[in-house]
GROMACS .gro file of C-alpha atoms in nm:
model
  319
    1UNK     CA    1  17.421   9.884  11.033
    2UNK     CA    2  17.550   9.936  10.681
    3UNK     CA    3  17.401   9.603  10.571
    4UNK     CA    4  17.058   9.696  10.705
    5UNK     CA    5  17.064  10.034  10.533
    6UNK     CA    6  17.167   9.864  10.209
    7UNK     CA    7  16.878   9.623  10.236
    8UNK     CA    8  16.633   9.906  10.295
    9UNK     CA    9  16.769  10.093   9.990
   10UNK     CA   10  16.724   9.785   9.769
   11UNK     CA   11  16.369   9.733   9.896
   12UNK     CA   12  16.289  10.100   9.838
   13UNK     CA   13  16.420  10.081   9.481
   14UNK     CA   14  16.209   9.772   9.421
   15UNK     CA   15  15.898   9.949   9.550
   16UNK     CA   16  15.963  10.252   9.326
   17UNK     CA   17  16.018  10.031   9.024
   18UNK     CA   18  15.701   9.832   9.086
   19UNK     CA   19  15.499  10.151   9.133
   20UNK     CA   20  15.652  10.297   8.817
   21UNK     CA   21  15.577   9.976   8.630
   22UNK     CA   22  15.210   9.985   8.726
   23UNK     CA   23  15.184  10.349   8.621
   24UNK     CA   24  15.356  10.297   8.290
   25UNK     CA   25  15.254   9.956   8.173
   26UNK     CA   26  15.004   9.805   8.417
   27UNK     CA   27  15.029   9.544   8.694
   28UNK     CA   28  15.162   9.275   8.459
   29UNK     CA   29  15.507   9.443   8.417
   30UNK     CA   30  15.769   9.293   8.647
   31UNK     CA   31  16.093   9.449   8.775
   32UNK     CA   32  16.297   9.320   8.481
   33UNK     CA   33  16.044   9.469   8.236
   34UNK     CA   34  16.065   9.804   8.409
   35UNK     CA   35  16.445   9.803   8.407
   36UNK     CA   36  16.450   9.709   8.040
   37UNK     CA   37  16.202   9.984   7.952
   38UNK     CA   38  16.403  10.244   8.143
   39UNK     CA   39  16.727  10.132   7.971
   40UNK     CA   40  16.575  10.148   7.622
   41UNK     CA   41  16.439  10.496   7.691
   42UNK     CA   42  16.782  10.621   7.795
   43UNK     CA   43  16.948  10.472   7.488
   44UNK     CA   44  16.689  10.629   7.262
   45UNK     CA   45  16.739  10.964   7.430
   46UNK     CA   46  17.118  10.948   7.395
   47UNK     CA   47  17.096  10.840   7.033
   48UNK     CA   48  16.859  11.125   6.962
   49UNK     CA   49  17.099  11.376   7.121
   50UNK     CA   50  17.389  11.240   6.918
   51UNK     CA   51  17.187  11.262   6.599
   52UNK     CA   52  17.088  11.621   6.672
   53UNK     CA   53  17.450  11.719   6.739
   54UNK     CA   54  17.570  11.556   6.420
   55UNK     CA   55  17.296  11.715   6.212
   56UNK     CA   56  17.382  12.058   6.349
   57UNK     CA   57  17.726  12.027   6.194
   58UNK     CA   58  17.592  11.971   5.844
   59UNK     CA   59  17.660  12.256   5.600
   60UNK     CA   60  17.419  12.490   5.431
   61UNK     CA   61  17.047  12.439   5.440
   62UNK     CA   62  17.053  12.068   5.529
   63UNK     CA   63  16.971  12.151   5.892
   64UNK     CA   64  16.761  12.461   5.825
   65UNK     CA   65  16.416  12.420   5.974
   66UNK     CA   66  16.085  12.566   5.876
   67UNK     CA   67  15.915  12.680   5.560
   68UNK     CA   68  16.142  12.899   5.346
   69UNK     CA   69  15.847  13.121   5.263
   70UNK     CA   70  15.819  13.221   5.630
   71UNK     CA   71  16.121  13.450   5.606
   72UNK     CA   72  16.049  13.782   5.438
   73UNK     CA   73  16.325  14.035   5.372
   74UNK     CA   74  16.282  14.404   5.301
   75UNK     CA   75  16.559  14.626   5.179
   76UNK     CA   76  16.591  14.948   5.378
   77UNK     CA   77  16.798  15.256   5.292
   78UNK     CA   78  17.169  15.231   5.219
   79UNK     CA   79  17.298  14.905   5.375
   80UNK     CA   80  16.993  14.825   5.588
   81UNK     CA   81  16.762  14.525   5.570
   82UNK     CA   82  16.467  14.390   5.771
   83UNK     CA   83  16.422  14.016   5.822
   84UNK     CA   84  16.066  13.928   5.915
   85UNK     CA   85  15.925  13.608   6.062
   86UNK     CA   86  15.567  13.566   6.186
   87UNK     CA   87  15.671  13.630   6.549
   88UNK     CA   88  16.010  13.802   6.526
   89UNK     CA   89  16.191  14.086   6.350
   90UNK     CA   90  16.563  14.138   6.294
   91UNK     CA   91  16.703  14.460   6.148
   92UNK     CA   92  17.061  14.481   6.023
   93UNK     CA   93  17.222  14.827   5.985
   94UNK     CA   94  16.891  15.019   5.965
   95UNK     CA   95  16.924  15.385   5.866
   96UNK     CA   96  16.655  15.654   5.900
   97UNK     CA   97  16.859  15.959   5.998
   98UNK     CA   98  16.866  16.201   5.701
   99UNK     CA   99  17.178  16.368   5.842
  100UNK     CA  100  17.390  16.054   5.798
  101UNK     CA  101  17.457  16.138   5.432
  102UNK     CA  102  17.249  16.449   5.378
  103UNK     CA  103  17.153  16.523   5.019
  104UNK     CA  104  17.424  16.290   4.885
  105UNK     CA  105  17.209  15.981   4.946
  106UNK     CA  106  16.898  15.963   4.731
  107UNK     CA  107  16.754  15.649   4.896
  108UNK     CA  108  16.407  15.668   5.047
  109UNK     CA  109  16.439  15.634   5.424
  110UNK     CA  110  16.215  15.349   5.542
  111UNK     CA  111  16.062  15.373   5.894
  112UNK     CA  112  16.138  15.081   6.126
  113UNK     CA  113  15.893  15.140   6.410
  114UNK     CA  114  15.648  14.868   6.304
  115UNK     CA  115  15.842  14.559   6.412
  116UNK     CA  116  15.647  14.238   6.474
  117UNK     CA  117  15.711  14.014   6.776
  118UNK     CA  118  16.052  13.982   6.941
  119UNK     CA  119  16.271  14.257   6.798
  120UNK     CA  120  16.644  14.280   6.743
  121UNK     CA  121  16.878  14.526   6.576
  122UNK     CA  122  17.219  14.397   6.465
  123UNK     CA  123  17.491  14.629   6.343
  124UNK     CA  124  17.806  14.545   6.150
  125UNK     CA  125  18.007  14.834   6.297
  126UNK     CA  126  17.968  15.169   6.469
  127UNK     CA  127  18.005  15.414   6.180
  128UNK     CA  128  17.700  15.645   6.178
  129UNK     CA  129  17.565  15.515   5.845
  130UNK     CA  130  17.553  15.160   5.991
  131UNK     CA  131  17.476  15.230   6.356
  132UNK     CA  132  17.205  15.493   6.345
  133UNK     CA  133  17.091  15.557   6.706
  134UNK     CA  134  16.768  15.710   6.573
  135UNK     CA  135  16.681  15.393   6.382
  136UNK     CA  136  16.781  15.166   6.671
  137UNK     CA  137  16.565  15.364   6.914
  138UNK     CA  138  16.268  15.356   6.679
  139UNK     CA  139  16.295  14.982   6.611
  140UNK     CA  140  16.349  14.894   6.979
  141UNK     CA  141  16.099  15.140   7.126
  142UNK     CA  142  15.909  14.851   7.289
  143UNK     CA  143  16.219  14.665   7.400
  144UNK     CA  144  16.447  14.409   7.243
  145UNK     CA  145  16.821  14.380   7.197
  146UNK     CA  146  17.094  14.572   7.017
  147UNK     CA  147  17.341  14.316   6.885
  148UNK     CA  148  17.690  14.436   6.798
  149UNK     CA  149  18.049  14.315   6.755
  150UNK     CA  150  18.229  14.241   7.079
  151UNK     CA  151  18.485  14.508   7.155
  152UNK     CA  152  18.282  14.812   7.051
  153UNK     CA  153  18.047  15.024   7.260
  154UNK     CA  154  17.772  15.174   7.041
  155UNK     CA  155  17.635  15.489   7.202
  156UNK     CA  156  17.376  15.597   7.282
  157UNK     CA  157  17.202  15.271   7.362
  158UNK     CA  158  16.826  15.270   7.303
  159UNK     CA  159  16.652  15.331   7.635
  160UNK     CA  160  16.458  15.003   7.649
  161UNK     CA  161  16.710  14.780   7.472
  162UNK     CA  162  16.942  14.515   7.607
  163UNK     CA  163  17.306  14.519   7.496
  164UNK     CA  164  17.419  14.200   7.322
  165UNK     CA  165  17.792  14.198   7.235
  166UNK     CA  166  17.875  13.912   6.998
  167UNK     CA  167  18.211  13.742   6.950
  168UNK     CA  168  18.322  13.611   6.613
  169UNK     CA  169  18.198  13.264   6.515
  170UNK     CA  170  17.967  13.234   6.818
  171UNK     CA  171  17.601  13.182   6.718
  172UNK     CA  172  17.351  13.414   6.886
  173UNK     CA  173  16.998  13.286   6.939
  174UNK     CA  174  16.779  13.588   6.872
  175UNK     CA  175  16.426  13.460   6.916
  176UNK     CA  176  16.354  13.262   6.599
  177UNK     CA  177  16.675  13.383   6.433
  178UNK     CA  178  17.026  13.246   6.466
  179UNK     CA  179  17.285  13.513   6.386
  180UNK     CA  180  17.661  13.464   6.377
  181UNK     CA  181  17.921  13.738   6.350
  182UNK     CA  182  18.193  13.648   6.099
  183UNK     CA  183  18.508  13.836   5.996
  184UNK     CA  184  18.499  14.145   5.776
  185UNK     CA  185  18.752  14.414   5.686
  186UNK     CA  186  18.681  14.781   5.738
  187UNK     CA  187  18.810  15.048   5.502
  188UNK     CA  188  18.925  15.260   5.797
  189UNK     CA  189  19.063  14.970   5.997
  190UNK     CA  190  18.784  14.993   6.256
  191UNK     CA  191  18.619  14.685   6.411
  192UNK     CA  192  18.358  14.539   6.176
  193UNK     CA  193  18.179  14.208   6.124
  194UNK     CA  194  17.951  14.054   5.868
  195UNK     CA  195  17.641  13.862   5.973
  196UNK     CA  196  17.527  13.512   5.884
  197UNK     CA  197  17.158  13.466   5.967
  198UNK     CA  198  16.955  13.144   5.957
  199UNK     CA  199  16.577  13.156   5.991
  200UNK     CA  200  16.265  13.007   5.841
  201UNK     CA  201  16.456  12.752   5.635
  202UNK     CA  202  16.679  13.018   5.473
  203UNK     CA  203  17.035  13.135   5.524
  204UNK     CA  204  17.153  13.483   5.432
  205UNK     CA  205  17.477  13.681   5.445
  206UNK     CA  206  17.503  14.054   5.517
  207UNK     CA  207  17.834  14.218   5.439
  208UNK     CA  208  17.799  14.567   5.589
  209UNK     CA  209  18.052  14.774   5.396
  210UNK     CA  210  18.340  14.528   5.404
  211UNK     CA  211  18.622  14.535   5.157
  212UNK     CA  212  18.795  14.227   5.012
  213UNK     CA  213  18.955  13.988   5.263
  214UNK     CA  214  19.073  13.631   5.296
  215UNK     CA  215  18.796  13.490   5.517
  216UNK     CA  216  18.542  13.420   5.240
  217UNK     CA  217  18.648  13.059   5.198
  218UNK     CA  218  18.622  12.972   5.566
  219UNK     CA  219  18.281  13.140   5.592
  220UNK     CA  220  18.166  12.940   5.290
  221UNK     CA  221  18.293  12.613   5.436
  222UNK     CA  222  18.131  12.682   5.770
  223UNK     CA  223  17.793  12.816   5.656
  224UNK     CA  224  17.746  12.803   5.280
  225UNK     CA  225  17.567  12.788   5.049
  226UNK     CA  226  17.349  13.095   5.100
  227UNK     CA  227  17.004  13.173   4.968
  228UNK     CA  228  17.097  13.541   4.942
  229UNK     CA  229  17.405  13.756   4.997
  230UNK     CA  230  17.355  14.127   5.066
  231UNK     CA  231  17.686  14.278   4.963
  232UNK     CA  232  17.822  14.634   4.928
  233UNK     CA  233  17.910  14.712   4.568
  234UNK     CA  234  18.009  15.077   4.533
  235UNK     CA  235  18.389  15.036   4.551
  236UNK     CA  236  18.414  15.372   4.724
  237UNK     CA  237  18.743  15.559   4.739
  238UNK     CA  238  18.792  15.800   5.028
  239UNK     CA  239  18.953  16.140   4.991
  240UNK     CA  240  18.931  16.254   5.352
  241UNK     CA  241  19.198  16.011   5.477
  242UNK     CA  242  19.543  16.154   5.408
  243UNK     CA  243  19.753  16.064   5.231
  244UNK     CA  244  19.493  15.935   4.986
  245UNK     CA  245  19.544  15.572   4.884
  246UNK     CA  246  19.340  15.583   4.565
  247UNK     CA  247  19.226  15.226   4.644
  248UNK     CA  248  18.870  15.111   4.712
  249UNK     CA  249  18.771  15.091   5.079
  250UNK     CA  250  18.454  14.892   5.001
  251UNK     CA  251  18.390  14.590   4.776
  252UNK     CA  252  18.386  14.676   4.406
  253UNK     CA  253  18.121  14.517   4.183
  254UNK     CA  254  18.379  14.268   4.055
  255UNK     CA  255  18.483  14.177   4.409
  256UNK     CA  256  18.121  14.141   4.519
  257UNK     CA  257  18.060  13.888   4.242
  258UNK     CA  258  18.375  13.699   4.340
  259UNK     CA  259  18.268  13.695   4.706
  260UNK     CA  260  17.917  13.574   4.618
  261UNK     CA  261  18.068  13.299   4.403
  262UNK     CA  262  18.291  13.175   4.685
  263UNK     CA  263  18.003  13.192   4.934
  264UNK     CA  264  17.781  12.986   4.706
  265UNK     CA  265  17.514  13.257   4.705
  266UNK     CA  266  17.209  13.194   4.489
  267UNK     CA  267  17.124  13.565   4.484
  268UNK     CA  268  17.339  13.874   4.515
  269UNK     CA  269  17.140  14.171   4.639
  270UNK     CA  270  17.349  14.489   4.612
  271UNK     CA  271  17.354  14.731   4.906
  272UNK     CA  272  17.561  15.032   5.007
  273UNK     CA  273  17.552  15.237   4.687
  274UNK     CA  274  17.387  15.552   4.558
  275UNK     CA  275  17.603  15.838   4.689
  276UNK     CA  276  17.655  16.133   4.454
  277UNK     CA  277  17.791  16.486   4.462
  278UNK     CA  278  18.072  16.442   4.714
  279UNK     CA  279  18.350  16.491   4.457
  280UNK     CA  280  18.678  16.350   4.582
  281UNK     CA  281  18.571  16.305   4.944
  282UNK     CA  282  18.373  15.990   4.871
  283UNK     CA  283  18.363  15.861   4.515
  284UNK     CA  284  18.173  15.552   4.402
  285UNK     CA  285  18.246  15.351   4.090
  286UNK     CA  286  18.043  15.462   3.792
  287UNK     CA  287  17.712  15.280   3.751
  288UNK     CA  288  17.751  15.024   4.032
  289UNK     CA  289  17.457  14.808   3.923
  290UNK     CA  290  17.554  14.806   3.555
  291UNK     CA  291  17.910  14.719   3.656
  292UNK     CA  292  17.778  14.442   3.881
  293UNK     CA  293  17.582  14.282   3.598
  294UNK     CA  294  17.881  14.313   3.365
  295UNK     CA  295  18.109  14.152   3.625
  296UNK     CA  296  17.867  13.861   3.668
  297UNK     CA  297  17.859  13.802   3.292
  298UNK     CA  298  18.237  13.823   3.266
  299UNK     CA  299  18.280  13.568   3.544
  300UNK     CA  300  18.015  13.343   3.390
  301UNK     CA  301  17.837  13.349   3.724
  302UNK     CA  302  17.509  13.230   3.575
  303UNK     CA  303  17.416  13.048   3.895
  304UNK     CA  304  17.404  13.379   4.082
  305UNK     CA  305  17.097  13.595   4.029
  306UNK     CA  306  17.181  13.966   4.044
  307UNK     CA  307  16.872  14.103   4.216
  308UNK     CA  308  16.875  14.480   4.286
  309UNK     CA  309  16.603  14.599   4.525
  310UNK     CA  310  16.477  14.950   4.584
  311UNK     CA  311  16.446  15.069   4.946
  312UNK     CA  312  16.112  14.946   5.078
  313UNK     CA  313  16.095  14.652   4.837
  314UNK     CA  314  16.049  14.297   4.966
  315UNK     CA  315  16.261  14.013   4.832
  316UNK     CA  316  16.089  13.782   4.584
  317UNK     CA  317  16.221  13.434   4.656
  318UNK     CA  318  16.068  13.306   4.335
  319UNK     CA  319  16.268  13.524   4.098
   0.00000   0.00000   0.00000
């Protein structure tokens, strides 16, 4: 019985191969031709998969796809930015709530309700000047996802948004964007990440309001170089935590230049500065942008373009 079933299986395979051969290459292709064609196709497929996997491990922009001009970036208020592709929008740390800093912040608050295509909001941490529920609700009013570090629970969630917790070093496919949470260090010791985003043939780094840490080198090895690094620069010292340390809880201009140098950033766009009138409660370094330029000159960081942007301004890739 087993022998008969085996014979029927062989005959059935032969029939399928002959039918496949006629469909693919005409009546002149015999069984050996069909088997050879099928084997070559499989080898080509496997080789292609292996090549794709190897290419994905290449550093920097070698594997970045698309036209670099497709990605447009707008600076928002405080630490916020908008990344825009033709069919997708990603906001990082958008801020529109005037109560977050009150009169101390002079930045123009940029609306975020005009997102194009698939929409995402990523936050570096849950402090109210980086997770603004008002901005998240406005940006995600038509749906989308709120992307945040794993281990925190930002509240309130926008009504129509999906929650997307993100673990360190794990890439998140956000429509046409790939965003990866990488380590940061928070001035209060709270959970915080920085974001590495690849899209439209570009790679950018967003540093939230991190202070100096020892992860820069690993981030650079894994993802660098970067087309642009958006880094905090105000070197703020906090007076409301007692006893007062007197040390900066945010990157100073000098540290921002050092971080951008390690990351291999072609541009350093300063964010997270412009607070005044809070006396000892929250004190920035004097003249953050002037200090940033001076630090770049002192470090001979000629390869890094210091490129301040006003809220609402779009990044000029050509400058």
